[in-house]
């Protein structure tokens, strides 16, 4: 007897429905075709033990399982459950007329327990688009899948609950999540607040500009000056997620398997801080079985690279294209995968090997050549792609002992949101542009027009600092953001002067 059940395969951050055709006929042996990998092939042993433990059996006949489309490689253990249900229905151990109405996913333990899988959210979105009645998947993934409306979601603990659903007598209720309530529950949660930061007014100002325009920023300063502490507070001043951004980011983390069990939506912007020993594949994504890298896991949030010169040069250079295109393309001989990578890069570094170059109190023990060599670990093209270069000076003791709190993240965020609203109106006709940092050359010419005084200031800075054309564009973008924070329709000379001041790490100017 031939029975069709339905599963799903994740490719990039999108899903493709897989038809699991199971035929039980005269003969012996078990055959599985349709490009299954090793973990899919091993499902036979897991299925046999799970069925036997729960009072069913793997029929002693010829069993052929075909995973269609046959030219798409099938990976992972999520096919255990649909294959098991197909075998039970094809061998007439269960009677189910509606087995084809559901997408079925889950890894089986030997006792019949259903274990969680990756990619539940994009799979459920695809199932809804293809008009499936519902989806049956592990209980741990149920809330994540239930974010999608107009589809019935069953979260199951074991194989018996699946059989009950398919035979028309479910013993569990469908999982329901109020998506908007879930989203707004932690909409404005702030864990780390700028109010706790003593001093550093110039750095706070730079980070406010970076958040308002979506600009990349690098902080340079002595050890203990507060670079990491300030960086961790950046998500608290970024505009809260929109529902679309939340769903998009949740999809990526669902595919990567980094969503906590039982969670539904990501409601706060991600902050990723990989160690400097990370490989280029782990940073941008890929591998034998492609997975999103750190730059994709930071999508719509912050990627923080602490001690930037300690990262391998090859690792840093692979970020150059994603920083411009806001996506990463992983190409292999037989396939190509695209992952979103619209992140805000925040980096920090010491000014020299000993860490005390330009320190107001401590003396640097490095030779000038050592300082230049240390900064030379970061290529000019990468520095060009970082809009704001900020020097962080250690906070004096008198400021550390002040009792009054500084400006809160909520107050800074309010100004950032106001500036972003101006930008959203400005780019209303450009769906791929959401903030000033994403402006193309044509948009820069249109929205960053300078008067004569501003042009002269920028011209002198370009000549003196030896800036590139890309740095010129970055200065204009930052100037536009500073003007937006002030509510100014036109860019003025003091906006350009402040933006130029944030290019202090350009090599021709460093240390002057």
CSV table of C-alpha atoms in Angstrom, one decimal:
chain,number,residue,atom,x,y,z
A,1,UNK,CA,0.0,0.0,0.0
A,2,UNK,CA,1.3,3.5,-0.9
A,3,UNK,CA,0.8,6.4,1.6
A,4,UNK,CA,2.0,10.0,1.3
A,5,UNK,CA,3.0,12.1,4.3
A,6,UNK,CA,4.5,15.5,4.2
A,7,UNK,CA,7.6,16.9,5.9
A,8,UNK,CA,9.8,19.9,5.1
A,9,UNK,CA,13.4,20.8,4.3
A,10,UNK,CA,15.0,24.1,5.2
A,11,UNK,CA,17.2,25.8,2.5
A,12,UNK,CA,18.8,29.0,3.7
A,13,UNK,CA,16.0,30.6,5.8
A,14,UNK,CA,13.2,29.3,3.7
A,15,UNK,CA,11.5,25.9,3.6
A,16,UNK,CA,10.6,23.4,0.9
A,17,UNK,CA,7.8,20.9,1.4
A,18,UNK,CA,9.0,17.3,1.1
A,19,UNK,CA,6.7,14.5,0.1
A,20,UNK,CA,7.4,11.3,2.0
A,21,UNK,CA,6.1,8.4,-0.1
A,22,UNK,CA,6.0,5.1,1.8
A,23,UNK,CA,5.2,1.8,0.0
A,24,UNK,CA,4.8,-1.5,1.9
A,25,UNK,CA,4.6,-4.5,-0.5
A,26,UNK,CA,5.6,-8.1,-0.8
A,27,UNK,CA,9.2,-8.9,-0.3
A,28,UNK,CA,11.8,-8.0,2.3
A,29,UNK,CA,14.3,-5.2,3.1
A,30,UNK,CA,14.1,-1.5,3.8
A,31,UNK,CA,15.0,1.0,1.1
A,32,UNK,CA,15.2,4.8,1.5
A,33,UNK,CA,15.8,7.0,-1.6
A,34,UNK,CA,15.7,10.7,-2.4
A,35,UNK,CA,19.2,11.9,-1.4
A,36,UNK,CA,19.0,11.2,2.4
A,37,UNK,CA,22.1,11.9,4.4
A,38,UNK,CA,23.5,9.6,7.1
A,39,UNK,CA,21.2,11.0,9.9
A,40,UNK,CA,18.1,10.4,7.7
A,41,UNK,CA,19.2,6.8,6.8
A,42,UNK,CA,19.7,6.0,10.5
A,43,UNK,CA,16.1,6.7,11.1
A,44,UNK,CA,15.2,3.1,10.4
A,45,UNK,CA,16.7,1.9,13.7
A,46,UNK,CA,15.1,4.7,15.7
A,47,UNK,CA,11.7,4.1,14.1
A,48,UNK,CA,11.9,0.4,14.7
A,49,UNK,CA,12.7,0.8,18.4
A,50,UNK,CA,10.1,3.6,18.9
A,51,UNK,CA,7.3,1.6,17.2
A,52,UNK,CA,8.1,-1.6,19.2
A,53,UNK,CA,8.2,0.2,22.5
A,54,UNK,CA,4.7,1.6,21.9
A,55,UNK,CA,3.0,-1.6,20.8
A,56,UNK,CA,3.5,-1.3,17.0
A,57,UNK,CA,5.9,-3.0,14.7
A,58,UNK,CA,8.1,-2.4,11.6
A,59,UNK,CA,6.4,-4.8,9.1
A,60,UNK,CA,8.6,-7.7,7.9
A,61,UNK,CA,7.9,-6.8,4.3
A,62,UNK,CA,9.5,-4.7,1.5
A,63,UNK,CA,9.4,-1.1,2.6
A,64,UNK,CA,10.4,1.7,0.1
A,65,UNK,CA,10.6,5.3,1.4
A,66,UNK,CA,11.0,8.0,-1.2
A,67,UNK,CA,11.7,11.6,-0.2
A,68,UNK,CA,10.6,13.9,-3.0
A,69,UNK,CA,11.8,16.1,-4.7
A,70,UNK,CA,14.6,13.5,-5.1
A,71,UNK,CA,17.2,16.1,-6.3
A,72,UNK,CA,17.1,18.0,-3.0
A,73,UNK,CA,19.4,16.7,-0.3
A,74,UNK,CA,17.6,15.8,2.9
A,75,UNK,CA,19.5,16.4,6.2
A,76,UNK,CA,18.8,16.0,9.9
A,77,UNK,CA,16.6,13.8,12.0
A,78,UNK,CA,13.3,15.6,11.6
A,79,UNK,CA,12.1,13.0,9.0
A,80,UNK,CA,11.8,10.3,11.7
A,81,UNK,CA,8.2,11.1,12.6
A,82,UNK,CA,6.7,11.5,9.0
A,83,UNK,CA,8.4,8.2,7.9
A,84,UNK,CA,7.1,6.4,11.0
A,85,UNK,CA,3.6,7.6,10.4
A,86,UNK,CA,3.8,6.6,6.7
A,87,UNK,CA,5.0,3.1,7.6
A,88,UNK,CA,2.1,2.7,10.1
A,89,UNK,CA,-0.5,3.9,7.6
A,90,UNK,CA,0.9,1.9,4.6
A,91,UNK,CA,1.0,-1.3,6.7
A,92,UNK,CA,-2.6,-0.6,7.9
A,93,UNK,CA,-1.6,-0.5,11.5
A,94,UNK,CA,-3.5,2.8,11.8
A,95,UNK,CA,-6.4,4.2,9.7
A,96,UNK,CA,-6.0,7.8,8.8
A,97,UNK,CA,-7.8,9.6,6.1
A,98,UNK,CA,-6.4,13.1,6.9
A,99,UNK,CA,-2.7,12.1,7.2
A,100,UNK,CA,-2.0,14.3,4.1
A,101,UNK,CA,-3.5,17.4,5.7
A,102,UNK,CA,-0.5,17.9,8.0
A,103,UNK,CA,3.2,18.7,7.8
A,104,UNK,CA,4.8,16.3,10.3
A,105,UNK,CA,8.2,16.8,11.9
A,106,UNK,CA,10.2,15.4,14.7
A,107,UNK,CA,13.1,13.3,15.8
A,108,UNK,CA,12.2,10.0,17.6
A,109,UNK,CA,13.9,8.7,20.7
A,110,UNK,CA,13.9,4.9,21.1
A,111,UNK,CA,11.0,5.1,23.6
A,112,UNK,CA,8.9,7.1,21.2
A,113,UNK,CA,9.5,10.5,22.7
A,114,UNK,CA,9.6,13.3,20.1
A,115,UNK,CA,12.6,15.6,20.3
A,116,UNK,CA,12.9,19.2,19.0
A,117,UNK,CA,14.0,20.2,15.5
A,118,UNK,CA,15.4,23.3,13.8
A,119,UNK,CA,13.6,25.7,11.5
A,120,UNK,CA,10.1,25.3,12.8
A,121,UNK,CA,9.1,28.9,12.0
A,122,UNK,CA,10.0,29.0,8.3
A,123,UNK,CA,8.5,25.5,7.9
A,124,UNK,CA,5.2,26.6,9.4
A,125,UNK,CA,5.2,29.7,7.2
A,126,UNK,CA,5.6,27.6,4.1
A,127,UNK,CA,2.9,25.1,5.3
A,128,UNK,CA,0.5,28.0,5.8
A,129,UNK,CA,1.3,29.3,2.3
A,130,UNK,CA,0.6,25.9,0.8
A,131,UNK,CA,-2.8,25.6,2.6
A,132,UNK,CA,-2.0,22.7,4.8
A,133,UNK,CA,-4.6,22.2,7.6
A,134,UNK,CA,-2.0,22.0,10.3
A,135,UNK,CA,1.5,21.0,11.4
A,136,UNK,CA,2.5,18.4,14.0
A,137,UNK,CA,5.8,18.9,15.6
A,138,UNK,CA,7.7,18.6,18.9
A,139,UNK,CA,6.2,20.3,21.9
A,140,UNK,CA,9.3,22.4,22.4
A,141,UNK,CA,8.8,24.0,19.0
A,142,UNK,CA,5.1,24.5,19.2
A,143,UNK,CA,5.0,28.1,20.5
A,144,UNK,CA,7.6,29.1,17.8
A,145,UNK,CA,5.4,27.6,15.1
A,146,UNK,CA,2.1,29.0,16.6
A,147,UNK,CA,3.3,32.5,15.9
A,148,UNK,CA,2.0,31.9,12.3
A,149,UNK,CA,-1.8,32.5,12.0
A,150,UNK,CA,-4.3,30.5,10.0
A,151,UNK,CA,-2.8,27.1,10.6
A,152,UNK,CA,-3.4,24.5,13.4
A,153,UNK,CA,-0.3,23.7,15.4
A,154,UNK,CA,-0.1,20.6,17.5
A,155,UNK,CA,2.9,20.3,19.9
A,156,UNK,CA,3.4,16.6,20.7
A,157,UNK,CA,5.5,14.8,23.4
A,158,UNK,CA,5.4,11.3,22.0
A,159,UNK,CA,4.4,9.1,19.1
A,160,UNK,CA,1.1,8.1,20.7
A,161,UNK,CA,-0.1,11.7,20.7
A,162,UNK,CA,0.7,11.9,16.9
A,163,UNK,CA,-1.3,8.7,16.2
A,164,UNK,CA,-4.3,10.0,18.2
A,165,UNK,CA,-4.3,13.2,16.1
A,166,UNK,CA,-4.1,11.4,12.8
A,167,UNK,CA,-6.8,8.9,13.7
A,168,UNK,CA,-9.2,11.7,14.6
A,169,UNK,CA,-9.2,11.5,18.4
A,170,UNK,CA,-6.6,14.0,19.6
A,171,UNK,CA,-5.8,14.0,23.3
A,172,UNK,CA,-4.1,17.4,23.2
A,173,UNK,CA,-5.2,20.9,22.3
A,174,UNK,CA,-3.7,22.9,19.5
A,175,UNK,CA,-1.1,25.5,20.6
A,176,UNK,CA,-2.2,29.1,20.3
A,177,UNK,CA,0.0,32.2,20.6
A,178,UNK,CA,-1.3,35.7,20.5
A,179,UNK,CA,1.4,37.0,18.3
A,180,UNK,CA,0.9,40.7,19.0
A,181,UNK,CA,0.6,40.2,22.7
A,182,UNK,CA,3.7,38.1,22.7
A,183,UNK,CA,5.5,40.8,20.7
A,184,UNK,CA,4.5,43.7,22.8
A,185,UNK,CA,5.0,41.9,26.2
A,186,UNK,CA,8.8,42.8,26.1
A,187,UNK,CA,8.6,45.5,23.5
A,188,UNK,CA,10.6,48.1,25.4
A,189,UNK,CA,12.6,45.9,27.8
A,190,UNK,CA,15.9,47.5,28.8
A,191,UNK,CA,18.4,45.3,30.7
A,192,UNK,CA,21.5,47.5,30.6
A,193,UNK,CA,20.9,51.2,30.9
A,194,UNK,CA,23.2,54.2,29.8
A,195,UNK,CA,22.1,55.9,33.1
A,196,UNK,CA,24.6,53.7,34.9
A,197,UNK,CA,27.5,54.9,32.8
A,198,UNK,CA,29.6,57.6,34.5
A,199,UNK,CA,31.1,60.3,32.2
A,200,UNK,CA,31.9,59.4,28.6
A,201,UNK,CA,29.6,62.1,27.2
A,202,UNK,CA,31.5,62.2,23.9
A,203,UNK,CA,31.2,58.5,23.4
A,204,UNK,CA,27.5,58.5,24.3
A,205,UNK,CA,27.0,61.2,21.7
A,206,UNK,CA,28.8,59.1,19.0
A,207,UNK,CA,26.8,56.0,19.9
A,208,UNK,CA,23.6,58.0,19.7
A,209,UNK,CA,24.5,59.1,16.2
A,210,UNK,CA,25.4,55.5,15.3
A,211,UNK,CA,22.1,54.2,16.5
A,212,UNK,CA,20.1,57.0,14.9
A,213,UNK,CA,21.5,56.3,11.4
A,214,UNK,CA,22.4,52.6,11.7
A,215,UNK,CA,26.1,53.4,11.3
A,216,UNK,CA,29.1,51.2,12.1
A,217,UNK,CA,31.3,52.4,14.9
A,218,UNK,CA,34.7,51.5,16.3
A,219,UNK,CA,35.9,52.6,19.8
A,220,UNK,CA,39.6,52.9,20.6
A,221,UNK,CA,40.9,53.3,24.1
A,222,UNK,CA,43.0,52.0,27.0
A,223,UNK,CA,42.1,48.8,28.8
A,224,UNK,CA,39.3,49.4,31.3
A,225,UNK,CA,38.1,52.7,29.8
A,226,UNK,CA,34.6,51.3,29.3
A,227,UNK,CA,34.5,50.2,25.6
A,228,UNK,CA,32.8,46.8,26.2
A,229,UNK,CA,30.4,48.2,28.9
A,230,UNK,CA,29.2,50.9,26.5
A,231,UNK,CA,28.9,48.5,23.6
A,232,UNK,CA,26.6,46.2,25.5
A,233,UNK,CA,24.2,49.1,26.1
A,234,UNK,CA,23.8,49.9,22.4
A,235,UNK,CA,20.7,47.7,21.9
A,236,UNK,CA,19.0,49.7,24.6
A,237,UNK,CA,19.0,52.8,22.5
A,238,UNK,CA,18.2,51.2,19.2
A,239,UNK,CA,14.5,51.6,18.0
A,240,UNK,CA,12.4,48.6,19.2
A,241,UNK,CA,11.7,45.8,16.8
A,242,UNK,CA,8.9,46.1,14.3
A,243,UNK,CA,6.8,42.9,14.0
A,244,UNK,CA,8.3,42.2,10.6
A,245,UNK,CA,11.9,42.6,11.9
A,246,UNK,CA,11.0,40.3,14.8
A,247,UNK,CA,9.7,37.6,12.6
A,248,UNK,CA,12.6,37.9,10.2
A,249,UNK,CA,15.2,37.6,13.0
A,250,UNK,CA,13.3,34.8,14.7
A,251,UNK,CA,13.4,32.8,11.4
A,252,UNK,CA,17.2,33.0,11.3
A,253,UNK,CA,17.6,31.9,14.9
A,254,UNK,CA,15.0,29.1,14.3
A,255,UNK,CA,17.1,27.7,11.4
A,256,UNK,CA,20.3,28.0,13.5
A,257,UNK,CA,18.6,26.3,16.5
A,258,UNK,CA,19.5,29.2,18.9
A,259,UNK,CA,16.0,29.9,20.0
A,260,UNK,CA,15.4,28.8,23.6
A,261,UNK,CA,13.0,25.9,23.9
A,262,UNK,CA,9.4,27.1,24.4
A,263,UNK,CA,10.0,30.6,23.1
A,264,UNK,CA,7.8,32.1,20.4
A,265,UNK,CA,9.3,35.4,19.2
A,266,UNK,CA,12.5,37.3,19.6
A,267,UNK,CA,11.3,40.7,20.9
A,268,UNK,CA,14.7,42.4,21.6
A,269,UNK,CA,17.4,43.1,19.1
A,270,UNK,CA,20.2,40.5,19.1
A,271,UNK,CA,23.7,41.4,20.4
A,272,UNK,CA,26.3,38.9,19.2
A,273,UNK,CA,29.8,39.0,20.6
A,274,UNK,CA,32.0,36.2,19.1
A,275,UNK,CA,35.4,35.5,20.5
A,276,UNK,CA,38.4,36.6,18.4
A,277,UNK,CA,39.4,33.0,17.7
A,278,UNK,CA,36.3,32.6,15.5
A,279,UNK,CA,36.8,31.2,12.0
A,280,UNK,CA,35.7,32.9,8.8
A,281,UNK,CA,33.0,30.2,8.2
A,282,UNK,CA,31.6,30.6,11.7
A,283,UNK,CA,31.4,34.4,11.2
A,284,UNK,CA,29.8,34.6,7.8
A,285,UNK,CA,28.1,31.2,7.7
A,286,UNK,CA,28.5,28.1,5.5
A,287,UNK,CA,30.0,24.7,6.2
A,288,UNK,CA,29.3,21.2,4.8
A,289,UNK,CA,25.6,21.7,5.9
A,290,UNK,CA,25.2,25.5,5.6
A,291,UNK,CA,24.2,27.3,8.7
A,292,UNK,CA,23.8,31.0,9.4
A,293,UNK,CA,27.0,32.7,10.8
A,294,UNK,CA,27.3,35.3,13.4
A,295,UNK,CA,26.7,38.2,11.0
A,296,UNK,CA,23.3,36.7,10.2
A,297,UNK,CA,22.5,35.9,13.8
A,298,UNK,CA,23.1,39.6,14.4
A,299,UNK,CA,20.7,40.6,11.7
A,300,UNK,CA,18.6,43.6,12.7
A,301,UNK,CA,20.9,43.9,15.8
A,302,UNK,CA,24.5,44.5,16.8
A,303,UNK,CA,27.6,42.5,16.0
A,304,UNK,CA,30.3,43.4,18.6
A,305,UNK,CA,33.9,42.5,17.8
A,306,UNK,CA,36.0,43.1,20.9
A,307,UNK,CA,39.8,43.5,20.5
A,308,UNK,CA,39.4,43.9,16.7
A,309,UNK,CA,43.2,43.5,15.9
A,310,UNK,CA,43.2,40.1,17.6
A,311,UNK,CA,40.9,38.7,15.0
A,312,UNK,CA,42.6,36.9,12.1
A,313,UNK,CA,42.9,39.3,9.1
A,314,UNK,CA,41.2,36.7,6.8
A,315,UNK,CA,38.2,36.6,9.1
A,316,UNK,CA,37.8,40.4,9.1
A,317,UNK,CA,38.2,40.7,5.3
A,318,UNK,CA,35.3,38.4,4.6
A,319,UNK,CA,33.0,41.0,6.2
A,320,UNK,CA,33.7,43.6,3.7
A,321,UNK,CA,31.1,42.5,1.1
A,322,UNK,CA,28.3,41.8,3.7
A,323,UNK,CA,28.8,45.3,5.2
A,324,UNK,CA,27.9,46.8,1.9
A,325,UNK,CA,25.3,44.4,0.6
A,326,UNK,CA,23.6,43.5,3.9
A,327,UNK,CA,23.4,39.9,2.9
A,328,UNK,CA,25.8,37.0,2.5
A,329,UNK,CA,25.8,34.5,-0.4
A,330,UNK,CA,27.2,31.0,0.4
A,331,UNK,CA,28.1,29.3,-2.9
A,332,UNK,CA,28.9,25.7,-3.3
A,333,UNK,CA,29.2,23.4,-6.4
A,334,UNK,CA,25.6,22.2,-6.2
A,335,UNK,CA,23.8,25.0,-4.4
A,336,UNK,CA,23.7,28.7,-3.4
A,337,UNK,CA,22.3,29.9,-0.1
A,338,UNK,CA,21.5,33.6,0.8
A,339,UNK,CA,21.3,34.7,4.4
A,340,UNK,CA,20.4,38.2,5.6
A,341,UNK,CA,23.2,40.2,7.3
A,342,UNK,CA,21.8,43.6,8.0
A,343,UNK,CA,23.8,44.2,11.2
A,344,UNK,CA,25.3,47.2,12.9
A,345,UNK,CA,29.0,46.6,13.4
A,346,UNK,CA,30.4,47.8,16.7
A,347,UNK,CA,34.1,47.1,17.3
A,348,UNK,CA,36.6,48.0,20.0
A,349,UNK,CA,40.4,47.9,20.3
A,350,UNK,CA,43.4,49.2,22.3
A,351,UNK,CA,45.4,52.0,20.7
A,352,UNK,CA,48.7,50.0,20.8
A,353,UNK,CA,50.1,46.7,22.0
A,354,UNK,CA,50.6,48.0,25.6
A,355,UNK,CA,47.3,49.8,25.5
A,356,UNK,CA,48.3,53.2,26.8
A,357,UNK,CA,49.0,55.2,23.6
A,358,UNK,CA,47.5,58.7,24.0
A,359,UNK,CA,46.6,57.9,27.6
A,360,UNK,CA,46.2,61.1,29.7
A,361,UNK,CA,48.1,59.7,32.7
A,362,UNK,CA,50.0,56.5,31.9
A,363,UNK,CA,53.0,56.4,29.6
A,364,UNK,CA,53.1,54.3,26.4
A,365,UNK,CA,56.1,51.9,26.2
A,366,UNK,CA,55.5,51.1,22.5
A,367,UNK,CA,57.7,52.4,19.7
A,368,UNK,CA,55.9,54.5,17.0
A,369,UNK,CA,56.5,51.6,14.5
A,370,UNK,CA,54.8,49.2,16.9
A,371,UNK,CA,51.7,51.5,17.1
A,372,UNK,CA,51.5,51.7,13.3
A,373,UNK,CA,52.0,48.0,12.9
A,374,UNK,CA,49.3,47.3,15.5
A,375,UNK,CA,46.8,49.5,13.7
A,376,UNK,CA,47.9,48.0,10.4
A,377,UNK,CA,46.3,44.7,11.4
A,378,UNK,CA,43.0,46.3,10.4
A,379,UNK,CA,42.9,47.0,6.6
A,380,UNK,CA,42.1,50.4,5.2
A,381,UNK,CA,39.1,49.1,3.2
A,382,UNK,CA,37.6,47.7,6.4
A,383,UNK,CA,38.2,51.0,8.3
A,384,UNK,CA,36.6,52.8,5.4
A,385,UNK,CA,33.4,50.8,6.0
A,386,UNK,CA,33.2,52.0,9.6
A,387,UNK,CA,31.5,55.3,9.8
A,388,UNK,CA,32.4,56.5,13.2
A,389,UNK,CA,35.9,56.2,14.9
A,390,UNK,CA,35.6,57.2,18.6
A,391,UNK,CA,38.5,57.6,21.1
A,392,UNK,CA,37.5,56.5,24.6
A,393,UNK,CA,39.3,58.2,27.4
A,394,UNK,CA,39.4,56.6,30.9
A,395,UNK,CA,36.9,58.2,33.3
A,396,UNK,CA,38.6,60.3,36.1
A,397,UNK,CA,38.1,59.2,39.7
A,398,UNK,CA,36.0,62.3,40.5
A,399,UNK,CA,33.5,61.3,37.8
A,400,UNK,CA,33.3,57.7,39.0
A,401,UNK,CA,32.3,58.8,42.5
A,402,UNK,CA,29.4,61.0,41.3
A,403,UNK,CA,26.1,59.8,42.7
A,404,UNK,CA,23.7,61.3,40.2
A,405,UNK,CA,22.8,59.1,37.3
A,406,UNK,CA,23.4,60.1,33.7
A,407,UNK,CA,20.9,60.3,30.8
A,408,UNK,CA,18.9,57.1,30.6
A,409,UNK,CA,18.7,54.8,27.6
A,410,UNK,CA,15.0,55.6,27.3
A,411,UNK,CA,15.7,59.3,26.8
A,412,UNK,CA,18.4,58.6,24.2
A,413,UNK,CA,16.2,56.1,22.5
A,414,UNK,CA,13.4,58.7,22.2
A,415,UNK,CA,15.7,60.9,20.1
A,416,UNK,CA,16.9,58.0,18.1
A,417,UNK,CA,13.3,56.9,17.2
A,418,UNK,CA,12.4,60.5,16.2
A,419,UNK,CA,15.4,60.6,13.9
A,420,UNK,CA,14.6,57.2,12.4
A,421,UNK,CA,11.0,58.4,11.7
A,422,UNK,CA,12.4,61.2,9.7
A,423,UNK,CA,14.5,58.7,7.7
A,424,UNK,CA,11.6,56.3,7.2
A,425,UNK,CA,9.5,59.2,5.6
A,426,UNK,CA,12.5,60.2,3.5
A,427,UNK,CA,13.0,56.7,2.1
A,428,UNK,CA,9.3,55.7,1.9
A,429,UNK,CA,9.7,55.1,-1.8
A,430,UNK,CA,12.8,52.9,-1.4
A,431,UNK,CA,11.7,49.7,0.4
A,432,UNK,CA,15.3,48.4,0.8
A,433,UNK,CA,16.5,51.5,2.5
A,434,UNK,CA,15.5,52.0,6.2
A,435,UNK,CA,18.2,54.4,7.6
A,436,UNK,CA,20.9,56.8,6.5
A,437,UNK,CA,23.7,54.2,6.6
A,438,UNK,CA,22.0,52.3,3.8
A,439,UNK,CA,21.9,55.1,1.3
A,440,UNK,CA,23.2,54.5,-2.2
A,441,UNK,CA,25.3,57.0,-4.0
A,442,UNK,CA,22.3,58.4,-5.8
A,443,UNK,CA,20.5,58.9,-2.6
A,444,UNK,CA,23.5,60.6,-1.1
A,445,UNK,CA,23.6,63.1,-3.9
A,446,UNK,CA,19.9,63.7,-3.4
A,447,UNK,CA,19.7,64.0,0.3
A,448,UNK,CA,23.2,65.1,1.4
A,449,UNK,CA,23.6,68.4,-0.5
A,450,UNK,CA,26.2,70.7,1.0
A,451,UNK,CA,26.4,74.5,1.0
A,452,UNK,CA,29.6,76.3,0.1
A,453,UNK,CA,31.0,76.5,3.7
A,454,UNK,CA,30.4,72.8,4.4
A,455,UNK,CA,32.0,71.8,1.1
A,456,UNK,CA,35.1,73.8,1.9
A,457,UNK,CA,35.4,72.1,5.3
A,458,UNK,CA,35.0,68.7,3.8
A,459,UNK,CA,37.5,69.4,1.0
A,460,UNK,CA,40.2,70.5,3.4
A,461,UNK,CA,39.6,67.4,5.6
A,462,UNK,CA,39.9,65.1,2.6
A,463,UNK,CA,43.2,66.7,1.5
A,464,UNK,CA,44.7,66.7,5.0
A,465,UNK,CA,43.6,63.3,6.1
A,466,UNK,CA,44.0,61.5,2.8
A,467,UNK,CA,40.5,60.1,2.9
A,468,UNK,CA,39.0,57.8,0.2
A,469,UNK,CA,35.9,58.3,-1.8
A,470,UNK,CA,34.1,55.7,0.4
A,471,UNK,CA,35.1,57.7,3.5
A,472,UNK,CA,33.7,60.8,1.8
A,473,UNK,CA,30.3,59.1,1.4
A,474,UNK,CA,30.4,57.9,5.0
A,475,UNK,CA,31.0,61.5,6.3
A,476,UNK,CA,28.0,62.7,4.3
A,477,UNK,CA,25.8,59.9,5.7
A,478,UNK,CA,26.9,60.7,9.3
A,479,UNK,CA,26.3,64.4,8.6
A,480,UNK,CA,22.8,63.7,7.4
A,481,UNK,CA,22.1,61.7,10.7
A,482,UNK,CA,23.4,64.5,12.9
A,483,UNK,CA,21.2,66.9,11.0
A,484,UNK,CA,18.2,64.5,11.5
A,485,UNK,CA,18.9,64.4,15.3
A,486,UNK,CA,18.7,68.2,15.4
A,487,UNK,CA,15.6,68.2,13.2
A,488,UNK,CA,17.4,70.2,10.5
A,489,UNK,CA,16.2,69.8,6.9
A,490,UNK,CA,19.6,70.8,5.5
A,491,UNK,CA,23.1,69.7,6.4
A,492,UNK,CA,25.0,72.6,8.0
A,493,UNK,CA,28.7,73.2,8.4
A,494,UNK,CA,28.8,72.2,12.1
A,495,UNK,CA,27.2,68.9,11.2
A,496,UNK,CA,29.9,68.2,8.7
A,497,UNK,CA,32.6,69.2,11.1
A,498,UNK,CA,31.3,66.9,13.8
A,499,UNK,CA,31.1,64.0,11.3
A,500,UNK,CA,34.8,64.6,10.2
A,501,UNK,CA,35.8,64.5,13.8
A,502,UNK,CA,34.7,60.9,13.9
A,503,UNK,CA,37.3,59.8,11.3
A,504,UNK,CA,40.2,59.9,13.8
A,505,UNK,CA,41.4,56.4,13.1
A,506,UNK,CA,42.2,56.9,9.4
A,507,UNK,CA,45.8,56.0,9.1
A,508,UNK,CA,47.1,59.3,7.7
A,509,UNK,CA,45.6,61.1,10.6
A,510,UNK,CA,46.2,58.7,13.5
A,511,UNK,CA,48.1,60.2,16.4
A,512,UNK,CA,48.2,63.7,15.1
